[in-house]
PDB file of C-alpha atoms in Angstrom:
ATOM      1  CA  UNK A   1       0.000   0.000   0.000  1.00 53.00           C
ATOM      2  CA  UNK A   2       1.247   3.369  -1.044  1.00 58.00           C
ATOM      3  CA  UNK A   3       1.597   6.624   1.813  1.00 74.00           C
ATOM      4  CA  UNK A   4      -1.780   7.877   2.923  1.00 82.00           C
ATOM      5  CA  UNK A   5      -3.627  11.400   1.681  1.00 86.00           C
ATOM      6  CA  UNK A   6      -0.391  11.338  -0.995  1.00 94.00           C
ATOM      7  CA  UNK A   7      -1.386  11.221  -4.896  1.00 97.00           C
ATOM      8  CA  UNK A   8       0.599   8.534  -6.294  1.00 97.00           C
ATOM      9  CA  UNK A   9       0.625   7.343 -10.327  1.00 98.00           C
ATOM     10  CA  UNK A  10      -1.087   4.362  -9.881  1.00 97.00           C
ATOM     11  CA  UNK A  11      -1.699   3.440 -13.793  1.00 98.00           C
ATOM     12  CA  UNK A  12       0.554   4.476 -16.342  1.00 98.00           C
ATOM     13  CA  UNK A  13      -0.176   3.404 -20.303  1.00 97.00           C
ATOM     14  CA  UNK A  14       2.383   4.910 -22.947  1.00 97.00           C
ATOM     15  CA  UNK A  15       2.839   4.613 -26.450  1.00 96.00           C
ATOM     16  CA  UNK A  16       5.487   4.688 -28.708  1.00 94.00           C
ATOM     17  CA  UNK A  17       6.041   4.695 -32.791  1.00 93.00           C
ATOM     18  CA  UNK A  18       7.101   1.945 -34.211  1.00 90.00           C
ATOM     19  CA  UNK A  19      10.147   3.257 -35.344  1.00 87.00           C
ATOM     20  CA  UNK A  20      11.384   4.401 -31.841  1.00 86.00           C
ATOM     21  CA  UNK A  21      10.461   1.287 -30.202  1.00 88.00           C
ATOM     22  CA  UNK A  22      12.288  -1.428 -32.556  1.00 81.00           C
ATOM     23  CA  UNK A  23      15.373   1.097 -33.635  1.00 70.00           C
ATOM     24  CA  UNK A  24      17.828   2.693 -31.830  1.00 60.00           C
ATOM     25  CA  UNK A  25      19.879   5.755 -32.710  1.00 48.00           C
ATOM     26  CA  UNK A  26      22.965   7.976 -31.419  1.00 41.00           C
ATOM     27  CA  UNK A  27      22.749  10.010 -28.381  1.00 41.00           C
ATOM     28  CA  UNK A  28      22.751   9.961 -25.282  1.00 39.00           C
ATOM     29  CA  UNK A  29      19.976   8.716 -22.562  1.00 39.00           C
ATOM     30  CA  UNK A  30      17.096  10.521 -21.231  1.00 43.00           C
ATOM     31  CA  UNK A  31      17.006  11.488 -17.619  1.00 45.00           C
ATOM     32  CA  UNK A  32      14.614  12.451 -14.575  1.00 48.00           C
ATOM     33  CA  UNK A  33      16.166  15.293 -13.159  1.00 46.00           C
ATOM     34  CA  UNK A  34      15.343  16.234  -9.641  1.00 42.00           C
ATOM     35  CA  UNK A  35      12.669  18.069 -10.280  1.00 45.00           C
ATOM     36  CA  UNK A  36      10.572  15.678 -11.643  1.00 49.00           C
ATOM     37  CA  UNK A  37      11.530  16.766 -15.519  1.00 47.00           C
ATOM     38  CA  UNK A  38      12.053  14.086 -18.128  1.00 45.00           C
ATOM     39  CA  UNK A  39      14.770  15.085 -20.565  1.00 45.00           C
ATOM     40  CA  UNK A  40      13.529  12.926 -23.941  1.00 42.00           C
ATOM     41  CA  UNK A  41      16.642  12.178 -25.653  1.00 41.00           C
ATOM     42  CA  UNK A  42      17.462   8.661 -27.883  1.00 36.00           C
ATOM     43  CA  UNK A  43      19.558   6.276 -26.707  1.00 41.00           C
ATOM     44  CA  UNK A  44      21.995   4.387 -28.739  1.00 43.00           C
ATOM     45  CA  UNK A  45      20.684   1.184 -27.957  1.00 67.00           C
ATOM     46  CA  UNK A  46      17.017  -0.416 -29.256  1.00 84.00           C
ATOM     47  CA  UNK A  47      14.827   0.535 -27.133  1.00 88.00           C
ATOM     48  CA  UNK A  48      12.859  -2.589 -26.864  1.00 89.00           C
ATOM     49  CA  UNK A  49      16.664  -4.284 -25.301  1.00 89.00           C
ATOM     50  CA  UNK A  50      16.645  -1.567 -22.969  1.00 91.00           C
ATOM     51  CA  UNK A  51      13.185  -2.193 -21.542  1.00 92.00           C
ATOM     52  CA  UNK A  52      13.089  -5.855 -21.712  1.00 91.00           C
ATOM     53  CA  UNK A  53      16.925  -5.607 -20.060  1.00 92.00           C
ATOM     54  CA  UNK A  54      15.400  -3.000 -17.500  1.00 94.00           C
ATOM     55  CA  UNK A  55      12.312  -5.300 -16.464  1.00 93.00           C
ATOM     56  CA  UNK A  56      14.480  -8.191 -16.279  1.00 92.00           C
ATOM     57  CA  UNK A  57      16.528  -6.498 -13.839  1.00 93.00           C
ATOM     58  CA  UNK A  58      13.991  -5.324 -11.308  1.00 93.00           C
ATOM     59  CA  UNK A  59      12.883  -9.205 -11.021  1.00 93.00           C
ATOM     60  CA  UNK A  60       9.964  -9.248 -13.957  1.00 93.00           C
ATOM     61  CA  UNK A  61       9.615 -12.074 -15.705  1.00 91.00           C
ATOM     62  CA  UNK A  62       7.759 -13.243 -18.604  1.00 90.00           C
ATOM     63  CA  UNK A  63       4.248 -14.773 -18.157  1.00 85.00           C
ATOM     64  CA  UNK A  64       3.431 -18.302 -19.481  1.00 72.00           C
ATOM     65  CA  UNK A  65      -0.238 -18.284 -18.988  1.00 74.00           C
ATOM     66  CA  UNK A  66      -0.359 -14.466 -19.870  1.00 72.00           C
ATOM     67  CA  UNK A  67       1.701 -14.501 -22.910  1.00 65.00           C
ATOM     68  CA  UNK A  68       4.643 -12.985 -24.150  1.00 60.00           C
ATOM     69  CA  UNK A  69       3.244  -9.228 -23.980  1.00 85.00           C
ATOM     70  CA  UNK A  70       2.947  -9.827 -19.771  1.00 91.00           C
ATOM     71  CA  UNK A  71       5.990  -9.146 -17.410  1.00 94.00           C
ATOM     72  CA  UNK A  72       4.872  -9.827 -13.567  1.00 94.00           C
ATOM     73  CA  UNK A  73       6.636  -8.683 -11.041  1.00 94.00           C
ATOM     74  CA  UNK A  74       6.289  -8.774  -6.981  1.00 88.00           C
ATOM     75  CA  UNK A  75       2.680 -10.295  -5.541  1.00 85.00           C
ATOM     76  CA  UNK A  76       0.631  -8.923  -8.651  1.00 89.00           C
ATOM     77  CA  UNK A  77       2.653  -6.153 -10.367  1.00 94.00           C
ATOM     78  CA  UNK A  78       1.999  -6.447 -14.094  1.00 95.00           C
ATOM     79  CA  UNK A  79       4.017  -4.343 -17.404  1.00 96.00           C
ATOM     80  CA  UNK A  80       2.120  -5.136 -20.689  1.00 95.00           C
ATOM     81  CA  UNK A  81       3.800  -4.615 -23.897  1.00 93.00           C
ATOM     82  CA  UNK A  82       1.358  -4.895 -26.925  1.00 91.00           C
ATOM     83  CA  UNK A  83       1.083  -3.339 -30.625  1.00 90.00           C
ATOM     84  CA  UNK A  84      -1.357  -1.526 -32.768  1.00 89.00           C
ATOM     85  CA  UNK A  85      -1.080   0.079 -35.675  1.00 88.00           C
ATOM     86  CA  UNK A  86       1.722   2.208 -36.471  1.00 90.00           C
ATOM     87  CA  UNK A  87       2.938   2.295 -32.519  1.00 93.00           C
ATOM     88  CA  UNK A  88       3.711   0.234 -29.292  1.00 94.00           C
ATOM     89  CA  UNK A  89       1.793   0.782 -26.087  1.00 95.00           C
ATOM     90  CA  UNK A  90       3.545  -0.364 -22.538  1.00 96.00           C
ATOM     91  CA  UNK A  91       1.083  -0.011 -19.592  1.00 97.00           C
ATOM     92  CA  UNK A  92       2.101  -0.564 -15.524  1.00 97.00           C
ATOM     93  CA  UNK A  93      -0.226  -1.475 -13.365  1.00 97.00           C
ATOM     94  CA  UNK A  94      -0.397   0.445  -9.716  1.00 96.00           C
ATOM     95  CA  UNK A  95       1.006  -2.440  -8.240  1.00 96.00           C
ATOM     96  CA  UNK A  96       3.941  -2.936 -10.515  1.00 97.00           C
ATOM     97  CA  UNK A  97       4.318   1.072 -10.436  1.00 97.00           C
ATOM     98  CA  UNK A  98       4.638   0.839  -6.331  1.00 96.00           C
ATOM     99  CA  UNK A  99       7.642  -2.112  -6.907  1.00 96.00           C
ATOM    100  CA  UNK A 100       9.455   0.558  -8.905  1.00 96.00           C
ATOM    101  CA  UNK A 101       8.684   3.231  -6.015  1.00 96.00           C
ATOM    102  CA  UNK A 102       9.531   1.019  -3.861  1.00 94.00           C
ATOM    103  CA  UNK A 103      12.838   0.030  -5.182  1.00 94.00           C
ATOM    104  CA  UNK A 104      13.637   3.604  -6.252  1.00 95.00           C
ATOM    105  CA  UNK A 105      13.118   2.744  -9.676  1.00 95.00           C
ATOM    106  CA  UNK A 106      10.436   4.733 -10.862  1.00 96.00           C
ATOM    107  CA  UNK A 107      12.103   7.607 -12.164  1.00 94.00           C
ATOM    108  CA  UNK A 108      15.022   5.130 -14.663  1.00 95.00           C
ATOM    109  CA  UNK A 109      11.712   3.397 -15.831  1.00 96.00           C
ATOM    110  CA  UNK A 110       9.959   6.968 -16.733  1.00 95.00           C
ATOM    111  CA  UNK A 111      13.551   7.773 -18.500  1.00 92.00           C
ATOM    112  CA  UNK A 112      13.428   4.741 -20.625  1.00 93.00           C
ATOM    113  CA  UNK A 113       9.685   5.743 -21.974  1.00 93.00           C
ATOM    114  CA  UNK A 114      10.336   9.161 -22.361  1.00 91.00           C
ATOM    115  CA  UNK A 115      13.742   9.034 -24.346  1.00 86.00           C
ATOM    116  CA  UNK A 116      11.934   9.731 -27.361  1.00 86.00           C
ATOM    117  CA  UNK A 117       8.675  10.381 -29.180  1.00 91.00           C
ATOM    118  CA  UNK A 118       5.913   9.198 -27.058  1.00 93.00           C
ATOM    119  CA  UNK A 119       2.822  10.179 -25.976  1.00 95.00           C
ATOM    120  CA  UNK A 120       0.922   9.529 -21.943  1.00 96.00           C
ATOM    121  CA  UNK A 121      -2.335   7.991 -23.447  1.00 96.00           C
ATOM    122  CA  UNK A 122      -3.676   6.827 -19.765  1.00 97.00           C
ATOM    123  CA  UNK A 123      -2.583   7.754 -16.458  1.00 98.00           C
ATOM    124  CA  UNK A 124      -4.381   7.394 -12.968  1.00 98.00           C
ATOM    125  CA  UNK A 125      -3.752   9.237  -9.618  1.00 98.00           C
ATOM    126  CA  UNK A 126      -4.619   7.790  -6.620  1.00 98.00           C
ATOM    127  CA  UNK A 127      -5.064   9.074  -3.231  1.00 98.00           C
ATOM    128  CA  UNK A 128      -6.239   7.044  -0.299  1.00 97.00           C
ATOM    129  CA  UNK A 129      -7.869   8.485   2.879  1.00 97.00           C
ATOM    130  CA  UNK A 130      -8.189   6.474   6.262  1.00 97.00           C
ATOM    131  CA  UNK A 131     -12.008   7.270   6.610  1.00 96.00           C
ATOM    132  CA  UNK A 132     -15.378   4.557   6.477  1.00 96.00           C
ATOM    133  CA  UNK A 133     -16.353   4.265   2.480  1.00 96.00           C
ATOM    134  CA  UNK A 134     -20.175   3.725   2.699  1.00 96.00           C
ATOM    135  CA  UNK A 135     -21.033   7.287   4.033  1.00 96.00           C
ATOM    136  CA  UNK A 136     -18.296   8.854   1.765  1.00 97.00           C
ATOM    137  CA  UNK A 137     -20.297   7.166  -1.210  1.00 97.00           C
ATOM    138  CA  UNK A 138     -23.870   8.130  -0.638  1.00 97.00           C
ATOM    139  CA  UNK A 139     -22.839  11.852   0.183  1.00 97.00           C
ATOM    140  CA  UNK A 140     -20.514  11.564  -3.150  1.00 97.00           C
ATOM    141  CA  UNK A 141     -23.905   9.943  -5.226  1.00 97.00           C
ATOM    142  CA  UNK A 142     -26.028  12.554  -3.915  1.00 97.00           C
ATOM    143  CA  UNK A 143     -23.529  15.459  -4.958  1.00 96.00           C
ATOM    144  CA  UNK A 144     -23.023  14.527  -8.183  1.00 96.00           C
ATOM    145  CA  UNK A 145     -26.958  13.787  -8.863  1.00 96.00           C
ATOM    146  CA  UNK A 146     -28.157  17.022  -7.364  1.00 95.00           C
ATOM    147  CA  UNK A 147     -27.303  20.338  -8.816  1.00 93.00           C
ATOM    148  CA  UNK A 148     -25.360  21.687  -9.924  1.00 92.00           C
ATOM    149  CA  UNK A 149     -23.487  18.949  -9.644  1.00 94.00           C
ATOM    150  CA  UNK A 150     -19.604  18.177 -10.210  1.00 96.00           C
ATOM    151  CA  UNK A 151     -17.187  19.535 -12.664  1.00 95.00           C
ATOM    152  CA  UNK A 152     -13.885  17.742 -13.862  1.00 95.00           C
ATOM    153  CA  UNK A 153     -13.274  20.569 -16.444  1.00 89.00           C
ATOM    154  CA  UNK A 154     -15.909  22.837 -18.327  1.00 86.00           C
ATOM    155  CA  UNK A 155     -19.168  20.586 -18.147  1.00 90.00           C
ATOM    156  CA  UNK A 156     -20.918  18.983 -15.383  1.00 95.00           C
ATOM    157  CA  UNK A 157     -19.755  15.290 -15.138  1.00 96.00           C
ATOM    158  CA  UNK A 158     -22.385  12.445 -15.385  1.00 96.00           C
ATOM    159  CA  UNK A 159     -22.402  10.635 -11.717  1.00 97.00           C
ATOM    160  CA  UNK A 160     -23.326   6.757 -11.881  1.00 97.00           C
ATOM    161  CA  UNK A 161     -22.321   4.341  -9.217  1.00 96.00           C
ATOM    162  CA  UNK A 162     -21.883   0.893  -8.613  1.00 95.00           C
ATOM    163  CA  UNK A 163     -23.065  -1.096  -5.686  1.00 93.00           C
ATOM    164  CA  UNK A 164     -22.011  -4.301  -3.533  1.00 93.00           C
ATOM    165  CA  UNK A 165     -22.274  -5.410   0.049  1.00 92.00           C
ATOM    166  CA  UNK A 166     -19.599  -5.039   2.148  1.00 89.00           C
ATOM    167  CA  UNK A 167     -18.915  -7.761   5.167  1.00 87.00           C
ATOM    168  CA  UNK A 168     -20.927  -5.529   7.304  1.00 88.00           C
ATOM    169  CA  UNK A 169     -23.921  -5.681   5.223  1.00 89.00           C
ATOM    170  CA  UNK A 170     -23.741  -1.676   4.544  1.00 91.00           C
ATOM    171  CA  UNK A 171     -24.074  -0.673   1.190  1.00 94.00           C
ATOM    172  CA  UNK A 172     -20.587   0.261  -0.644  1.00 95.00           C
ATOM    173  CA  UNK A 173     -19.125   0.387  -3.949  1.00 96.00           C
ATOM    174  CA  UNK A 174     -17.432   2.637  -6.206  1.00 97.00           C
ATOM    175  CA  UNK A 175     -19.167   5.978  -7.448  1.00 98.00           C
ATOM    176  CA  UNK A 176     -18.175   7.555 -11.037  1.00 98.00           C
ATOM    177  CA  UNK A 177     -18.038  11.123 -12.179  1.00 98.00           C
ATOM    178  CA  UNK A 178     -17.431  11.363 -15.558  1.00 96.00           C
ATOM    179  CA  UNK A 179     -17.932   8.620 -18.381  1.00 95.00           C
ATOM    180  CA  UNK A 180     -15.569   6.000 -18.948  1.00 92.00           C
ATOM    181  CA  UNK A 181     -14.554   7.228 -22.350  1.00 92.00           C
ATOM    182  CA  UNK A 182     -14.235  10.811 -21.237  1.00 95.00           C
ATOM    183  CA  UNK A 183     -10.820  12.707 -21.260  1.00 96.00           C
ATOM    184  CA  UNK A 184     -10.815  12.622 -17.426  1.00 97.00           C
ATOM    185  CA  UNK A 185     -12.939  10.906 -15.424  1.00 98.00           C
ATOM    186  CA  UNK A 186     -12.645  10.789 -11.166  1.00 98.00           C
ATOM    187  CA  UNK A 187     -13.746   7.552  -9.513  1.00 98.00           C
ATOM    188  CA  UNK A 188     -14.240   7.523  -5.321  1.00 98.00           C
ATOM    189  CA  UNK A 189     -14.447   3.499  -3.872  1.00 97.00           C
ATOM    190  CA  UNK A 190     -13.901   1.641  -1.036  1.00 97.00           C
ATOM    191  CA  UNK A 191     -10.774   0.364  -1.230  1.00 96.00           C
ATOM    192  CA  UNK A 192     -11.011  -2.107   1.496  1.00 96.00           C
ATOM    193  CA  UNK A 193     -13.658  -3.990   0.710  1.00 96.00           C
ATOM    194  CA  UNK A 194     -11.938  -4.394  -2.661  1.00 95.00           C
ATOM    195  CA  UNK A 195      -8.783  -5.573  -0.842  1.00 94.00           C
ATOM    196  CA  UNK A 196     -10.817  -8.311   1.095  1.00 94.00           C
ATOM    197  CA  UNK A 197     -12.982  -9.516  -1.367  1.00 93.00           C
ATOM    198  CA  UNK A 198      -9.037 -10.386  -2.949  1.00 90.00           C
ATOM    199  CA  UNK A 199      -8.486 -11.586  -0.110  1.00 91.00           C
ATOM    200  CA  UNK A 200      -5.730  -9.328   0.768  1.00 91.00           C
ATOM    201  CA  UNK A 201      -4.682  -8.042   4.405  1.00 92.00           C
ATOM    202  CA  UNK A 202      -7.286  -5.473   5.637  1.00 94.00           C
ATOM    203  CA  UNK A 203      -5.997  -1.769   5.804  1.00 94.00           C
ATOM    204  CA  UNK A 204      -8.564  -0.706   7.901  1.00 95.00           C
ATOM    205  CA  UNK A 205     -11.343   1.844   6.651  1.00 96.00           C
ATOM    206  CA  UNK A 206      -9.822   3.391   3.403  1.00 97.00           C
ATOM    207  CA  UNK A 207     -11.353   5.254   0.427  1.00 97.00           C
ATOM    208  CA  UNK A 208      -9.525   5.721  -2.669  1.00 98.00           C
ATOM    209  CA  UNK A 209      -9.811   8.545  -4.942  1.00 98.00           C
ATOM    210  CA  UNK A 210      -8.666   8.294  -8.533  1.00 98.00           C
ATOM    211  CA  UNK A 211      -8.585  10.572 -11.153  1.00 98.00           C
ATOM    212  CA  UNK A 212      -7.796   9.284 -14.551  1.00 98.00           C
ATOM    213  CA  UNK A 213      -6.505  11.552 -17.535  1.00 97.00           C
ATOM    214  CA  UNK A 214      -6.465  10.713 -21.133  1.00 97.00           C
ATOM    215  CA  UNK A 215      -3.820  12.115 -23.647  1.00 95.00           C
ATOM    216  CA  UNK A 216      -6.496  15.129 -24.538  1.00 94.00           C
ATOM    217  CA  UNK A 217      -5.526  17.072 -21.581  1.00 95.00           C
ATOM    218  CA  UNK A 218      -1.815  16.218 -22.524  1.00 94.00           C
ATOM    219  CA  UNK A 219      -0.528  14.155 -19.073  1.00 96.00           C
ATOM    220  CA  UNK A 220       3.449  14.058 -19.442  1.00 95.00           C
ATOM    221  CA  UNK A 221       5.825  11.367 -17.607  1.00 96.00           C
ATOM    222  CA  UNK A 222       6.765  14.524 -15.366  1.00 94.00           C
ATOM    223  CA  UNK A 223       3.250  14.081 -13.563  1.00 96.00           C
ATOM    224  CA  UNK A 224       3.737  10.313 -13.174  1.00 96.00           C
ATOM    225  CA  UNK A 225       6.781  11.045 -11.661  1.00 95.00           C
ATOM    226  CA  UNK A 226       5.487  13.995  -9.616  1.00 95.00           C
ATOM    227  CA  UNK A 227       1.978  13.227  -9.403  1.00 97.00           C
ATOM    228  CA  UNK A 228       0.344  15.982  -6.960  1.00 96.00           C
ATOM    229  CA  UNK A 229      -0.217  18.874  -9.431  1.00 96.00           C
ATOM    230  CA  UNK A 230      -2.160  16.865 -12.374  1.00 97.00           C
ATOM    231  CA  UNK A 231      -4.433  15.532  -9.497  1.00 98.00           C
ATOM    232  CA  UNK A 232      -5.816  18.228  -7.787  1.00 97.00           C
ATOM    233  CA  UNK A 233      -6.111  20.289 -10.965  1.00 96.00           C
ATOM    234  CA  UNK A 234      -8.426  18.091 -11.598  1.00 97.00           C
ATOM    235  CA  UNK A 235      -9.543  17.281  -8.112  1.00 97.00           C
ATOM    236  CA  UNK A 236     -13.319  19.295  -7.333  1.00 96.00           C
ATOM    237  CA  UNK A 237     -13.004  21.048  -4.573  1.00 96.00           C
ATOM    238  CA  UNK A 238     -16.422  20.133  -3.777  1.00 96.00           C
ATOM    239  CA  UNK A 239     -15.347  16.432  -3.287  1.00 97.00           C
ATOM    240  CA  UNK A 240     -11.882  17.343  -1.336  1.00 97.00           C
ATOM    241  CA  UNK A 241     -10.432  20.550  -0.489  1.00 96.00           C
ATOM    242  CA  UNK A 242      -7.104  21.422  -1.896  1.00 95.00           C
ATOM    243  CA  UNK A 243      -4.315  21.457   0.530  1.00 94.00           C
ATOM    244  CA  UNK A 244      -2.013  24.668   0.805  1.00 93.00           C
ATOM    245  CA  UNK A 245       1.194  25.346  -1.372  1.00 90.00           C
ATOM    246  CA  UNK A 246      -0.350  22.921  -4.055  1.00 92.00           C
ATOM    247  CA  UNK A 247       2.139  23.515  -7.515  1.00 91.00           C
ATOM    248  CA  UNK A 248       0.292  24.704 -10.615  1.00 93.00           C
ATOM    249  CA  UNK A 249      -0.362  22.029 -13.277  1.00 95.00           C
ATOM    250  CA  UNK A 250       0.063  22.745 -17.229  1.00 91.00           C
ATOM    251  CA  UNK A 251      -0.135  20.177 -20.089  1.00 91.00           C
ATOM    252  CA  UNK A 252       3.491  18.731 -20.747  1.00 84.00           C
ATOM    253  CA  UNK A 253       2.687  15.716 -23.063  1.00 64.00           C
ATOM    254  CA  UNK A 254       5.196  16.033 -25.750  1.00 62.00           C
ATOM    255  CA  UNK A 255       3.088  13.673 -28.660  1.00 56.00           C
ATOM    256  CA  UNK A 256       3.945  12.918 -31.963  1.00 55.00           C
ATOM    257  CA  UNK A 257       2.789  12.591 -35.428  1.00 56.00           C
ATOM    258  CA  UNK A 258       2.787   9.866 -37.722  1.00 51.00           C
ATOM    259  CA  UNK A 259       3.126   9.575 -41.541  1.00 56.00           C
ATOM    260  CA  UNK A 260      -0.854   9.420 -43.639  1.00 58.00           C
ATOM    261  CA  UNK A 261      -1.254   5.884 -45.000  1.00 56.00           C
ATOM    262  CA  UNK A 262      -0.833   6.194 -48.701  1.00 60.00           C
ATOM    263  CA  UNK A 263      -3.706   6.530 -50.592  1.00 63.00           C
ATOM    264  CA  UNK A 264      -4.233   3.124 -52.697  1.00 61.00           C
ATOM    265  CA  UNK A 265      -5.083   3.552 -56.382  1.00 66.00           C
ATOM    266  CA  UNK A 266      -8.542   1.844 -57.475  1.00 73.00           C
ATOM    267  CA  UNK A 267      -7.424  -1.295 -58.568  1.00 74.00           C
ATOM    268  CA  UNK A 268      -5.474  -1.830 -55.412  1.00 69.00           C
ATOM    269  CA  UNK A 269      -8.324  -1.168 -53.256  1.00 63.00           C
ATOM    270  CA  UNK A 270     -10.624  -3.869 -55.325  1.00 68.00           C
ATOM    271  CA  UNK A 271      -8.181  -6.343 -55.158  1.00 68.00           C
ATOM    272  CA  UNK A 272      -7.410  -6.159 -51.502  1.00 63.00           C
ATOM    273  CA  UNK A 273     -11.499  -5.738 -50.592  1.00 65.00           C
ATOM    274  CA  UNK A 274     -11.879  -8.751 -53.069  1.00 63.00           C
ATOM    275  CA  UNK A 275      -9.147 -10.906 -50.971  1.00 61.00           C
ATOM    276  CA  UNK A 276     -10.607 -10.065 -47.769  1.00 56.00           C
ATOM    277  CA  UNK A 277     -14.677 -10.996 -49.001  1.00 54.00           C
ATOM    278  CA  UNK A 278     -16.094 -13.556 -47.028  1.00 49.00           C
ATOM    279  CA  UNK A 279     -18.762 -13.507 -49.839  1.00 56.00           C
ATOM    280  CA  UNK A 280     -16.246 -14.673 -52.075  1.00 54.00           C
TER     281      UNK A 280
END
């Protein structure tokens, strides 16, 4: 479990071209600096080596059952590496993410994403307060059902909720502002009921916030590194109040572009739709 009323990164999804993934080029290697900066330079090694070299040395390994994509690491730490398209996306689950912080590792993993084009397509913040989740939840349901509502960034977010039973009996589950496919969306549950139904140790009464930004607001590796800004930018104030001396947060996703598919001429297009005809 991660420090208590601390935002932490707790799921981090990247992409990569293609090209910057499978090649390498000359340079030298990007770097976290103390601040929390990522300096995105190339390396002069693949950077595929590098990361399979990097998860091999924190004590990943490859899953059978899983497949080849699936590193696990720790009790249930999992990296994914997987393609689509034109570009390579690596994702870290929060438990693999709190294996780097705890092994002081976070910041060499952000440096080997960020030491090139790549874009932050995914990336939740978590913060987890020591308080009972069932009251939290209904007061949370009836704020975001009742106007005017709650805001993640210019219009009022839908609130929907999900519902279970905790070993109490008292009604608990995890309550959604936003939709799933929005840009940012902020989800409140009870964390410890989630733990137990795992059958994990109990941490006691716990509620975790999350707030999860998509590359349209333009998360950078910075924020994963350095998570507070990004998540009470986002945070309403109306759900919890904004501690004192909190840095400003700007957009620092650096992106990239990639090259138009060339246009096929007619008879290409026939004979490839022809090829691909289960009518035929």
């Amino acid at each position: 479990m991660s420090s208590l009323c601390v935002p932490f990164c707790d799921y981090l999804t990247v992409t990569i071209p293609h090209s910057q993934y499978h090649s390498g080029s000359e340079g030298t290697e990007g770097r976290v600096t103390s601040k929390g900066k990522v300096c995105s330079q190339y390396g002069s090694d693949r950077l595929s080596a590098r990361i399979d070299a990097f998860l091999g040395s924190i004590g990943a390994s490859l899953s059978e059952s899983l497949g080849a994509s699936h590193w696990l690491v720790g009790e249930r730490g999992q990296f994914r590496i997987s393609s689509r398209g034109k570009v390579q996306i690596i994702s870290a689950s929060g438990e693999a993410l709190s294996h780097l912080r705890a092994h002081k590792m976070l910041g060499e993993y952000l440096q080997l994403l960020g030491d090139g084009p790549h874009r932050v397509t995914r990336m939740d913040v978590a913060y987890d307060e020591p308080k009972a989740a069932p009251p939290i939840l209904r007061g949370l349901y009836r704020l975001g059902t009742r106007s005017p509502g709650v805001s993640l960034s210019r219009k009022r977010a839908t609130c929907t909720r999900y519902l279970e039973q905790d070993n109490e009996g008292f009604e608990t589950g995890t309550v959604y502002f936003g939709r799933r496919t929005a840009q940012v969306q902020l989800a409140a549950y009870d964390k410890r009921h989630e733990r137990l139904c795992r059958c994990q140790p109990d941490p006691g009464p716990l509620v975790r916030y999350e707030v999860r930004v998509r590359s349209g607001f333009s998360p950078s590796l910075a924020d994963a590194f350095q998570p507070a800004a990004i998540f009470w930018h986002f945070m309403p104030t109306s759900v919890l109040k904004t501690p004192p001396k909190v840095p400003t947060w700007s957009p620092g996703g650096l992106g990239f572009h990639l090259p138009a598919k060339p246009a096929l001429d007619p008879a290409t297009a026939l004979e490839r739709r022809l090829a691909s005809s289960v009518e035929l």
